[in-house]
mmCIF file of C-alpha atoms and ligand atoms in Angstrom:
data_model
loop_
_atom_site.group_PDB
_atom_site.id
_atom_site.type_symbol
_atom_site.label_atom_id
_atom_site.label_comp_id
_atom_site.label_asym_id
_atom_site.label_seq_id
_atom_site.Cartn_x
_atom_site.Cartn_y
_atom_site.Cartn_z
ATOM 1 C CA UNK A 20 0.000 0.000 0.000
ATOM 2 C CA UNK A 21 1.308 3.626 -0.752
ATOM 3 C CA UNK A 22 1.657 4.778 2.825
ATOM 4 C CA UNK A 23 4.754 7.440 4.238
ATOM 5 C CA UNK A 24 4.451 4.756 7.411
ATOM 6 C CA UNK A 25 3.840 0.870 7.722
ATOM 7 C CA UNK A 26 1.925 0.985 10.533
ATOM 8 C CA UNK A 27 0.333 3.877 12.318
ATOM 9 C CA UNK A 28 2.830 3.810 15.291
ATOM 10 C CA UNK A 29 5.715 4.091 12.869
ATOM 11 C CA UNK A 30 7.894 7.577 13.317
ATOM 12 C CA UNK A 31 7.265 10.782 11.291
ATOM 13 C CA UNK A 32 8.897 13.748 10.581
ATOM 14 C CA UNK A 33 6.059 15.830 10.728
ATOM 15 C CA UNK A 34 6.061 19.828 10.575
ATOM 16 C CA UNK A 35 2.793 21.641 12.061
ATOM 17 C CA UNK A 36 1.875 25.276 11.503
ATOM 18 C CA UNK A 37 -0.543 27.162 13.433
ATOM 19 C CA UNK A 38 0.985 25.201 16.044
ATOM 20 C CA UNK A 39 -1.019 27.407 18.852
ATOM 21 C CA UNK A 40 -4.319 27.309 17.202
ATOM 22 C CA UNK A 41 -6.849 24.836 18.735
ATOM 23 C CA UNK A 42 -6.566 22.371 15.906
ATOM 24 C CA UNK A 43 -2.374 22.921 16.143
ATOM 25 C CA UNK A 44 -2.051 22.326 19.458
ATOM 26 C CA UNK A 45 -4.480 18.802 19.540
ATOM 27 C CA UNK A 46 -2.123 17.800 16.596
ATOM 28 C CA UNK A 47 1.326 18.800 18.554
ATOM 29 C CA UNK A 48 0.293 16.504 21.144
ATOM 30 C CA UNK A 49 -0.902 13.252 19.372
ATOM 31 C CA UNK A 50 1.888 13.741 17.353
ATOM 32 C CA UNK A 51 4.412 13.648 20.099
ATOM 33 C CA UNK A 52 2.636 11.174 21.962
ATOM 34 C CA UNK A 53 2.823 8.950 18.865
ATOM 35 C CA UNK A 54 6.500 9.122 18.662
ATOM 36 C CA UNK A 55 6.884 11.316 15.771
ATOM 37 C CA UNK A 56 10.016 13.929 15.704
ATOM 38 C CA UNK A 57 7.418 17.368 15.621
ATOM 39 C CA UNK A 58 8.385 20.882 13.791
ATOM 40 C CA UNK A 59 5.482 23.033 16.093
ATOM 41 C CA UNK A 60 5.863 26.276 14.086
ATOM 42 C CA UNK A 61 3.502 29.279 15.953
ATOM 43 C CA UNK A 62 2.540 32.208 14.014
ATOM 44 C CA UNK A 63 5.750 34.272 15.714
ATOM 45 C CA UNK A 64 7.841 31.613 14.513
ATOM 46 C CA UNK A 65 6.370 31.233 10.463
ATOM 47 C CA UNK A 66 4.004 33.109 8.871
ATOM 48 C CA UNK A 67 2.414 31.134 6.189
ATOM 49 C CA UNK A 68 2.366 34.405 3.764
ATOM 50 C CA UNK A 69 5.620 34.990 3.571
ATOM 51 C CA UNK A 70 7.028 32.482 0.530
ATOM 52 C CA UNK A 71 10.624 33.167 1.403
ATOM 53 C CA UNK A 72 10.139 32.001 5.096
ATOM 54 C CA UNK A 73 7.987 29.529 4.236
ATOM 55 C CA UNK A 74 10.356 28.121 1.959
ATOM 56 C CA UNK A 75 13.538 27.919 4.234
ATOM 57 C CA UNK A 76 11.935 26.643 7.107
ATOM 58 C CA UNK A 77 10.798 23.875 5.370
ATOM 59 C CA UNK A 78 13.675 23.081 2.944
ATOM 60 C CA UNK A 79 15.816 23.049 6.178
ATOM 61 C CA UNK A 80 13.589 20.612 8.377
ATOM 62 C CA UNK A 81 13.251 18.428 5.322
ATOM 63 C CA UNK A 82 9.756 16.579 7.106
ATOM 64 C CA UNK A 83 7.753 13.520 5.876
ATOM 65 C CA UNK A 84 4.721 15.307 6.279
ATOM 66 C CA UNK A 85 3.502 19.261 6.593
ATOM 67 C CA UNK A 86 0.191 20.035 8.222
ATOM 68 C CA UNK A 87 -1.002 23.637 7.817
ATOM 69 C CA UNK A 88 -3.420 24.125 10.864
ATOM 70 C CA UNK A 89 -3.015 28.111 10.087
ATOM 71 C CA UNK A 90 -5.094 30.004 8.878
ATOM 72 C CA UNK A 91 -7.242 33.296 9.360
ATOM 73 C CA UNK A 92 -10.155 32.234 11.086
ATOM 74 C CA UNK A 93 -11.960 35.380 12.052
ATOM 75 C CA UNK A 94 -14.955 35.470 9.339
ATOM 76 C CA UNK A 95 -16.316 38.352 10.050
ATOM 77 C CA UNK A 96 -12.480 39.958 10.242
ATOM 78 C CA UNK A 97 -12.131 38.733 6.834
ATOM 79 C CA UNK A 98 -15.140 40.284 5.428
ATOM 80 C CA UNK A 99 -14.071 43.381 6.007
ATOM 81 C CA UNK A 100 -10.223 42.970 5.526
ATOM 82 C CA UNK A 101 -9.937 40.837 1.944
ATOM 83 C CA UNK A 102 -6.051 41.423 1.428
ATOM 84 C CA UNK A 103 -5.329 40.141 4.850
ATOM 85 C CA UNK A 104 -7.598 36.995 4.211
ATOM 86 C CA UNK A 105 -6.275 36.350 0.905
ATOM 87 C CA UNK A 106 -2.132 36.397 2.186
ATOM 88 C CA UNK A 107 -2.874 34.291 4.641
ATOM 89 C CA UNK A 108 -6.081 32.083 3.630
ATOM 90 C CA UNK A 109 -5.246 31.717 0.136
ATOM 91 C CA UNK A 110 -1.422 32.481 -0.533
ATOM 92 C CA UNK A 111 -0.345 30.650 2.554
ATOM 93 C CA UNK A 112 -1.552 26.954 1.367
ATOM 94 C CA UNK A 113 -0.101 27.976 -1.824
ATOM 95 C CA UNK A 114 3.718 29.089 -0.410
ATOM 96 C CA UNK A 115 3.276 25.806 1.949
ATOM 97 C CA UNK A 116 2.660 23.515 -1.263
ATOM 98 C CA UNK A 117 5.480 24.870 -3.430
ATOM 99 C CA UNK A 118 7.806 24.474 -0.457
ATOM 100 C CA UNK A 119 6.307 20.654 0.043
ATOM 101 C CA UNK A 120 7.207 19.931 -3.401
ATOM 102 C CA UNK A 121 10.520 21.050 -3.304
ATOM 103 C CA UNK A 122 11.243 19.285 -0.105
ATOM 104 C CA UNK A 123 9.704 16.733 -1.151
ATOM 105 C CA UNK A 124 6.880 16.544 1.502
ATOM 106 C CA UNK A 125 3.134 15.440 1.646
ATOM 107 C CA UNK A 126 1.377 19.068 2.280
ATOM 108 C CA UNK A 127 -1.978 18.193 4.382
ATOM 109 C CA UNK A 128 -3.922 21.969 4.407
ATOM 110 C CA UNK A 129 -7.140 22.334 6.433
ATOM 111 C CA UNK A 130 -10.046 24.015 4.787
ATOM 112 C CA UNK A 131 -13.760 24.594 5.377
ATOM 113 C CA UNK A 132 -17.463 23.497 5.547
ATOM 114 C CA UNK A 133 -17.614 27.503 4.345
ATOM 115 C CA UNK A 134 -16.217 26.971 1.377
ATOM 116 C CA UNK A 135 -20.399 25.698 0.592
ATOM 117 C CA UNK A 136 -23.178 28.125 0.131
ATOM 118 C CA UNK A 137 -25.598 26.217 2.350
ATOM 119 C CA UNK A 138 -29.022 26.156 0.077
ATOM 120 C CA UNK A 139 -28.352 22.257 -0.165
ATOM 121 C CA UNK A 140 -31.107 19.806 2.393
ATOM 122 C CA UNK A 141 -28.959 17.038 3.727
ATOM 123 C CA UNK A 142 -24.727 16.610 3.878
ATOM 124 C CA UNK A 143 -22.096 18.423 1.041
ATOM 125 C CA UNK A 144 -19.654 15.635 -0.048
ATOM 126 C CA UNK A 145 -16.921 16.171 -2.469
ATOM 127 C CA UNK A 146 -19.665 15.430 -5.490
ATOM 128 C CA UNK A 147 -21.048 19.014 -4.216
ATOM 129 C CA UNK A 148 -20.268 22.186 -6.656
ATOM 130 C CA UNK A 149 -18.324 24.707 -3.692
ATOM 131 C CA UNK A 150 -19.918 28.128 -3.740
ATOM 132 C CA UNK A 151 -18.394 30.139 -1.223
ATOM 133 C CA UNK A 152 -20.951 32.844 -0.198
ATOM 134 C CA UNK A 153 -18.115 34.864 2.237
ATOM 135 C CA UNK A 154 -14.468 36.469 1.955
ATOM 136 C CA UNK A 155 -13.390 34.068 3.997
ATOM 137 C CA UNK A 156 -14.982 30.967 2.294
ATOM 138 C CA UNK A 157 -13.692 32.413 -1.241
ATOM 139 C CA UNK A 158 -10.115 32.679 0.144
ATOM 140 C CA UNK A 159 -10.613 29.333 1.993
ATOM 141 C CA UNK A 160 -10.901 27.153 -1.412
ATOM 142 C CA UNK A 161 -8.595 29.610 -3.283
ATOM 143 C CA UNK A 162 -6.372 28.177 -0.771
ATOM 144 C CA UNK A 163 -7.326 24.355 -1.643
ATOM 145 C CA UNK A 164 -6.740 24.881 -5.279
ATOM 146 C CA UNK A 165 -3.980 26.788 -5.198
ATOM 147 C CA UNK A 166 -2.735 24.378 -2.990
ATOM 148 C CA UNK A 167 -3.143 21.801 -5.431
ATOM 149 C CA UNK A 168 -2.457 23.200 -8.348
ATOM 150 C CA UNK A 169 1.416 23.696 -6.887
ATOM 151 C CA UNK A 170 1.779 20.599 -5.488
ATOM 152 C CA UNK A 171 0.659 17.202 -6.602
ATOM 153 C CA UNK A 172 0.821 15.645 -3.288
ATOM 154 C CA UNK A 173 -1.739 17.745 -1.473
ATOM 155 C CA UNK A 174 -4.394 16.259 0.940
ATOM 156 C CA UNK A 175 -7.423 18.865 1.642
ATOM 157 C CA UNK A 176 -9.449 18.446 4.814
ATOM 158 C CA UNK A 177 -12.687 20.045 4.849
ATOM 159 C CA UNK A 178 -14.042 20.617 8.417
ATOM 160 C CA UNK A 179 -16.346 22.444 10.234
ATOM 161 C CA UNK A 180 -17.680 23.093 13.806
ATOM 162 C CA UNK A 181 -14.910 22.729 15.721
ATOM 163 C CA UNK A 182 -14.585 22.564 19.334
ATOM 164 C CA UNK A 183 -11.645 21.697 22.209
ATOM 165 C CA UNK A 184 -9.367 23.029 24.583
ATOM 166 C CA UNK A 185 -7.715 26.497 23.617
ATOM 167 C CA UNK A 186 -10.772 27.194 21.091
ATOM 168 C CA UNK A 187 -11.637 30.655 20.771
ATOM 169 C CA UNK A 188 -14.833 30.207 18.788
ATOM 170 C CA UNK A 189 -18.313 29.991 20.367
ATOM 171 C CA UNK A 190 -18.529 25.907 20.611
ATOM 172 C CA UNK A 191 -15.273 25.436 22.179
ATOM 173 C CA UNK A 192 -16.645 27.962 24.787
ATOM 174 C CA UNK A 193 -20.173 27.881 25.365
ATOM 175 C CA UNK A 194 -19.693 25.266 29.008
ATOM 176 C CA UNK A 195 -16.751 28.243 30.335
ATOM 177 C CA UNK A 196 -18.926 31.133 29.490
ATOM 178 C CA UNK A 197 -21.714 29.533 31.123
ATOM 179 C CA UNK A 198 -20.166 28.365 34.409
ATOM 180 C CA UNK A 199 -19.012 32.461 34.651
ATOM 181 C CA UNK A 200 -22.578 32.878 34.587
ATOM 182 C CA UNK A 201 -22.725 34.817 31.080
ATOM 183 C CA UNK A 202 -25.835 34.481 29.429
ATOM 184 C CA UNK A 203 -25.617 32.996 26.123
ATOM 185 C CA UNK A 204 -27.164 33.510 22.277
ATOM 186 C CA UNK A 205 -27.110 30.121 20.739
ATOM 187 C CA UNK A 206 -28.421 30.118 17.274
ATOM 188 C CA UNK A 207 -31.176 28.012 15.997
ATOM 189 C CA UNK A 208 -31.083 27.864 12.596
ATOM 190 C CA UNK A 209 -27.743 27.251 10.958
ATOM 191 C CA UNK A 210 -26.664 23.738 10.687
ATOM 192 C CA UNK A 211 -22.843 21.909 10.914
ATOM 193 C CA UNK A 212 -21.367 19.011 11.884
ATOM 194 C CA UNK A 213 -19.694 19.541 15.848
ATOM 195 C CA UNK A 214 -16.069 17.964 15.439
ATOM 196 C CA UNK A 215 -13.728 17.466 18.031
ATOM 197 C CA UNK A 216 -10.225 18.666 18.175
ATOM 198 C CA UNK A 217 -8.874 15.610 19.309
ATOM 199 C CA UNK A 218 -10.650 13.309 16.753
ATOM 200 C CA UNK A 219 -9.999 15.371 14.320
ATOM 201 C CA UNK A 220 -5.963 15.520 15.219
ATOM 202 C CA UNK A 221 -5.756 11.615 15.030
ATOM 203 C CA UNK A 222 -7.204 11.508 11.847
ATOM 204 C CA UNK A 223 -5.441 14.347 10.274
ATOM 205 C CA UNK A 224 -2.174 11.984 11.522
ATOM 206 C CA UNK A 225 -4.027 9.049 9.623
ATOM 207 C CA UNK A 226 -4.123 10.937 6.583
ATOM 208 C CA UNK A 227 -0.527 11.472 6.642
ATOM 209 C CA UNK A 228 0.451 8.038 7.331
ATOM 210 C CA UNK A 229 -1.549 7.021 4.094
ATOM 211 C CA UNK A 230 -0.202 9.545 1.891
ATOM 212 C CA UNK A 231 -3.307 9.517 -0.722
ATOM 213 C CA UNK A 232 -3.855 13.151 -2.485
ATOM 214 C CA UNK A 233 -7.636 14.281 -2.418
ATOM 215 C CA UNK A 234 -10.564 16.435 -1.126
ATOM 216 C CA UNK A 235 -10.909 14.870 2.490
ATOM 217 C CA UNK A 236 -14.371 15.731 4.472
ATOM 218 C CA UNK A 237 -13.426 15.031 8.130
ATOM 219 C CA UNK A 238 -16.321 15.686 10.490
ATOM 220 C CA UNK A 239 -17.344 13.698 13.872
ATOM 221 C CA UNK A 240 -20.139 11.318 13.611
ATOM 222 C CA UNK A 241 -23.678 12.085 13.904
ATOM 223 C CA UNK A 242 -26.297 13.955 11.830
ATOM 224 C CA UNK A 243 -24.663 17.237 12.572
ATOM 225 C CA UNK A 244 -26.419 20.121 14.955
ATOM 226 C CA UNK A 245 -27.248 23.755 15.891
ATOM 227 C CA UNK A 246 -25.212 26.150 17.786
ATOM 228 C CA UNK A 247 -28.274 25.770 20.039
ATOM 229 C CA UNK A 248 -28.583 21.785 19.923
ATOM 230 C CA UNK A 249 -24.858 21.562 20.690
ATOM 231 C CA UNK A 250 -25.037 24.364 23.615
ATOM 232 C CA UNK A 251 -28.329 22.130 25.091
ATOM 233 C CA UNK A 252 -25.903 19.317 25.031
ATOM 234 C CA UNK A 253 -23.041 20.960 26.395
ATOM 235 C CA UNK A 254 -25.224 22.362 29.045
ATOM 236 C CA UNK A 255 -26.846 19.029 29.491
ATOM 237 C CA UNK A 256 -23.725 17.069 30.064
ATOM 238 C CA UNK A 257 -22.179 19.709 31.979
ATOM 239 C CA UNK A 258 -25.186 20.127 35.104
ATOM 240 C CA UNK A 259 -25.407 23.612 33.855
ATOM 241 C CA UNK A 260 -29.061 25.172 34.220
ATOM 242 C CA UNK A 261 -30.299 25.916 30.731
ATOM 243 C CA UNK A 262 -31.925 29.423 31.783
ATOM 244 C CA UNK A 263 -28.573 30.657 30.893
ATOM 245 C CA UNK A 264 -29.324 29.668 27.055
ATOM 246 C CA UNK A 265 -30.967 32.415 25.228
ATOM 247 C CA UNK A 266 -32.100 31.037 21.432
ATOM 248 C CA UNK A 267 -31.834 33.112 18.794
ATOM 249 C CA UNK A 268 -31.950 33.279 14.873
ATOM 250 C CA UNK A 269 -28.243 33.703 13.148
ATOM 251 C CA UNK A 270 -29.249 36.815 11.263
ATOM 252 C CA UNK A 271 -30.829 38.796 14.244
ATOM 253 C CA UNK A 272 -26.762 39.641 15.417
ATOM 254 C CA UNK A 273 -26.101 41.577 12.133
ATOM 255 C CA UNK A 274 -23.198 39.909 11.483
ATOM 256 C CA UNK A 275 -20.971 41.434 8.676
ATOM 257 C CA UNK A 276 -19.851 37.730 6.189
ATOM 258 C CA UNK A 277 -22.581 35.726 5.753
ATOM 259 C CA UNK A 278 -22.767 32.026 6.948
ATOM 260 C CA UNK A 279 -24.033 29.131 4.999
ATOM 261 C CA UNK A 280 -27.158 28.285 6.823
ATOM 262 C CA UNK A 281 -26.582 24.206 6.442
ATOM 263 C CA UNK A 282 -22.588 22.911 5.853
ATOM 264 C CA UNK A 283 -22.904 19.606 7.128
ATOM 265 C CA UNK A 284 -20.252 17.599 5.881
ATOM 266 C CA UNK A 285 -19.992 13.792 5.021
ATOM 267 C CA UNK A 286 -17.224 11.666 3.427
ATOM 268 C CA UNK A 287 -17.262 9.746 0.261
ATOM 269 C CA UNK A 288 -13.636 8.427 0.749
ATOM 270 C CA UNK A 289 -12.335 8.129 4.409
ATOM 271 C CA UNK A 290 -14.423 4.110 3.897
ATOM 272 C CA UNK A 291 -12.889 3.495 0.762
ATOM 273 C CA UNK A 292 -9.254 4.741 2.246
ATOM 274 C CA UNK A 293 -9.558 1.964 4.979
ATOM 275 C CA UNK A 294 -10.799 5.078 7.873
ATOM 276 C CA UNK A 295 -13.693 3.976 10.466
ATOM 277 C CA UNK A 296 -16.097 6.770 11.405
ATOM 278 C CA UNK A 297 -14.365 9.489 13.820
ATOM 279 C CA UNK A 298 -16.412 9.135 17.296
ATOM 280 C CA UNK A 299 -19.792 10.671 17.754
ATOM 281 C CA UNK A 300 -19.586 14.667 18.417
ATOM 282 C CA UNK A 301 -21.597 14.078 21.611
ATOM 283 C CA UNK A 302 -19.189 11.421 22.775
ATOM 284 C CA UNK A 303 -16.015 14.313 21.683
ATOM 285 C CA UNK A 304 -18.028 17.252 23.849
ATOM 286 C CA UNK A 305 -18.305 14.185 26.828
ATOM 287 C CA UNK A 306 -14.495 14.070 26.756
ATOM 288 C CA UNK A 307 -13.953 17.779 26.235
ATOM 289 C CA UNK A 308 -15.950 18.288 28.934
ATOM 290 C CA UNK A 309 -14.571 15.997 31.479
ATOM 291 C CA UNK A 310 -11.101 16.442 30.855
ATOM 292 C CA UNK A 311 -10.652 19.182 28.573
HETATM 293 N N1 NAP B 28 -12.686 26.515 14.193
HETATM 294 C C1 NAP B 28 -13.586 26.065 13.326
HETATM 295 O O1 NAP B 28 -14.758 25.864 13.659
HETATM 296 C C2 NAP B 28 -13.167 25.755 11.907
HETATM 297 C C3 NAP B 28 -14.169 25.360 11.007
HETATM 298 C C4 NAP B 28 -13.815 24.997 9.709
HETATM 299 C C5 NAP B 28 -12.485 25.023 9.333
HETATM 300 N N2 NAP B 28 -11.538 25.440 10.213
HETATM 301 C C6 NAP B 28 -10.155 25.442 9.743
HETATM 302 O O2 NAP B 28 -9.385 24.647 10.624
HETATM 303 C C7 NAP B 28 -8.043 25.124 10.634
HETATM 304 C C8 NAP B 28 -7.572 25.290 12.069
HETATM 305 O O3 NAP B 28 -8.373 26.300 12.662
HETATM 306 P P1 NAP B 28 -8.496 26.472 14.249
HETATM 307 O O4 NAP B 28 -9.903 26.207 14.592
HETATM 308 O O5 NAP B 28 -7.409 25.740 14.945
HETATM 309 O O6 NAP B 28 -8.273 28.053 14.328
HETATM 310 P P2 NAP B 28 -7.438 28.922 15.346
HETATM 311 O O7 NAP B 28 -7.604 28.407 16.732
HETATM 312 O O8 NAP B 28 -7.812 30.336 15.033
HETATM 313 O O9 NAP B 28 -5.935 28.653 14.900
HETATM 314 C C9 NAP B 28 -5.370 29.197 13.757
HETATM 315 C C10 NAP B 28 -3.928 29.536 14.077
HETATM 316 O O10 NAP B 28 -3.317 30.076 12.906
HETATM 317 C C11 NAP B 28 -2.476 31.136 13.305
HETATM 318 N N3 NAP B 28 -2.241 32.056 12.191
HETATM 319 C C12 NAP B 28 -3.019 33.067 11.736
HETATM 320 N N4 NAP B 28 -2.425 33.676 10.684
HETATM 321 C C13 NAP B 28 -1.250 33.038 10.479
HETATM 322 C C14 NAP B 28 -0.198 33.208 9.549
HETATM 323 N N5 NAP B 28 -0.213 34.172 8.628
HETATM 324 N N6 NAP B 28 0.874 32.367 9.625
HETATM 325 C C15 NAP B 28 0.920 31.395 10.569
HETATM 326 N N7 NAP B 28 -0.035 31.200 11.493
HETATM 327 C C16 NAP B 28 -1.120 32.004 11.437
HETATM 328 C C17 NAP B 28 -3.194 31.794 14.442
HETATM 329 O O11 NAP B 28 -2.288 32.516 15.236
HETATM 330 P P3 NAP B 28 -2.701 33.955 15.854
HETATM 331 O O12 NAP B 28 -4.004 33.732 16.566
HETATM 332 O O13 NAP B 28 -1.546 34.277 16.742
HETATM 333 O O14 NAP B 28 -2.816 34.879 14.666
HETATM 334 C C18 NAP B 28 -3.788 30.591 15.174
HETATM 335 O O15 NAP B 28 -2.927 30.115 16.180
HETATM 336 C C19 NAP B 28 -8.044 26.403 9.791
HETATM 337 O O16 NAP B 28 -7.635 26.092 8.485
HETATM 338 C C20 NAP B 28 -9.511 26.800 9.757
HETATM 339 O O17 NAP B 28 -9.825 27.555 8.600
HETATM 340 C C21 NAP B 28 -11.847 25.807 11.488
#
């Protein structure tokens, strides 16, 4: 089989930006634990927009495998700065990918469930046409393409809804903000698939060991939820007292990029690559919850 490792326990030499980011750092750490020798490059220490950097820090660490967890994930941010969302959102996979090639290295770049316009009923798989309906979602899968249009060996993950320790989005938050005693807006009526960090980590690291170029959707099980289905959970499972959950409809907070309103994601190749389902979202937030 064409695989950069035998077995999944076999080393890698595997370099990580975004290494502070909440997908970064629950990659850092499986990594490690699973024996690999880890690059952890924080935004101080590479900026993914900057070729020449880009370039030398990679032709110097020479690794099996790059995974680019960076990226500018403010949406809203984007909207109203383009230039700064396309250096790093779109340029930055692209720099990352040139450098891979010439060192030789699988490039694994993270995209979006945003990179969908969210009019379709039911899950986008890779058969789905990608509309991006936001600056960020339009730099997002500039980023995949340009990604691998430089660089044969490119894996793109698509994922969405993501929640775990050092998260500064809503999901990864909602239980914290809540014990504080902060009331809370969940929204209603958009629709994603919650994945955890951590699942998501060890899968990215299964991806690498099998070495297969593609469009990846890599989501946690289930049939996907609200910001205010997830929160009810979270709340739920955390013996919090759901008075603290306001509900409210996405559009009432005037937001300035538009969301689509259903980017739940599902896989047409992880089962034909050999990959079980990732773990249930609920059973992720249960862990996340009890031990971070
Ligand atoms: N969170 C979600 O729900 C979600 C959903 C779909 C897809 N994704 C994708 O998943 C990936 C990981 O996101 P995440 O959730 O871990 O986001 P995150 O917590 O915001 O982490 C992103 C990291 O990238 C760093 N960064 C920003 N600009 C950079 C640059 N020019 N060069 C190098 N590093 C830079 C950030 O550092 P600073 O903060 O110091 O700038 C941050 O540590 C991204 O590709 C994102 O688009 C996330």
């Amino acid at each position: 089989m064409n695989v950069l490792a035998v077995d999944g326990h076999s080393q890698l030499k595997i370099l990580i930006t975004g290494a502070k980011g909440l997908v970064g750092r629950a990659l850092v750490e499986h990594c490690s634990r699973s024996g690999d020798e880890v690059f952890a490059y924080d935004h101080n220490a590479l900026d993914i927009a900057d070729a020449r950097a880009t370039e030398s820090v990679i032709s110097a660490r020479r690794p099996d495998a790059v995974i680019n967890c960076a990226a500018w994930t403010d949406v809203d941010g984007c909207e109203t700065s383009p230039e700064k969302a396309e250096r790093v959102n779109a340029l930055g996979p692209e720099n990352l990918a040139r450098a891979s090639r010439n060192a030789g290295a699988l490039l694994i770049t993270i995209s979006t469930d945003y990179v969908f316009d969210g009019q379709k009923e039911g899950f986008y798989t890779q058969r789905d046409q990608p509309r991006p309906i936001s600056v960020y979602g339009r730099f997002k899968l500039e980023g995949e393409r340009g990604a691998q249009e430089a660089h044969a060996r490119t894996i793109v993950v698509r994922t969405g809804y993501i929640f775990g320790p050092g998260g500064k989005n809503f999901l990864s938050n909602v239980v914290t903000w809540a014990q504080r005693g902060q009331k809370l807006k969940a929204i209603r009526d958009y629709w994603g698939t919650p994945t955890y960090g951590g699942d998501l980590a060890v899968r990215l690291r299964e991806l690498a060991v099998l070495d297969l170029p593609g469009i990846y959707h890599v989501v946690s099980s289930g049939d996907g939820a609200s910001f205010e289905t997830f929160s009810v959970e979270a709340f739920r499972l955390a013996g919090l007292n759901s008075d603290l959950l306001e509900v409210i409809d996405g559009d009432s907070l005037g937001r300035p990029a538009p969301r689509p309103r259903n980017s739940r994601l599902k896989c047409l190749l992880s089962e034909a690559v050999g990959l079980s389902p990732l773990p249930h979202w609920q059973d992720g937030l249960a862990r996340f919850i009890s031990h971070g």
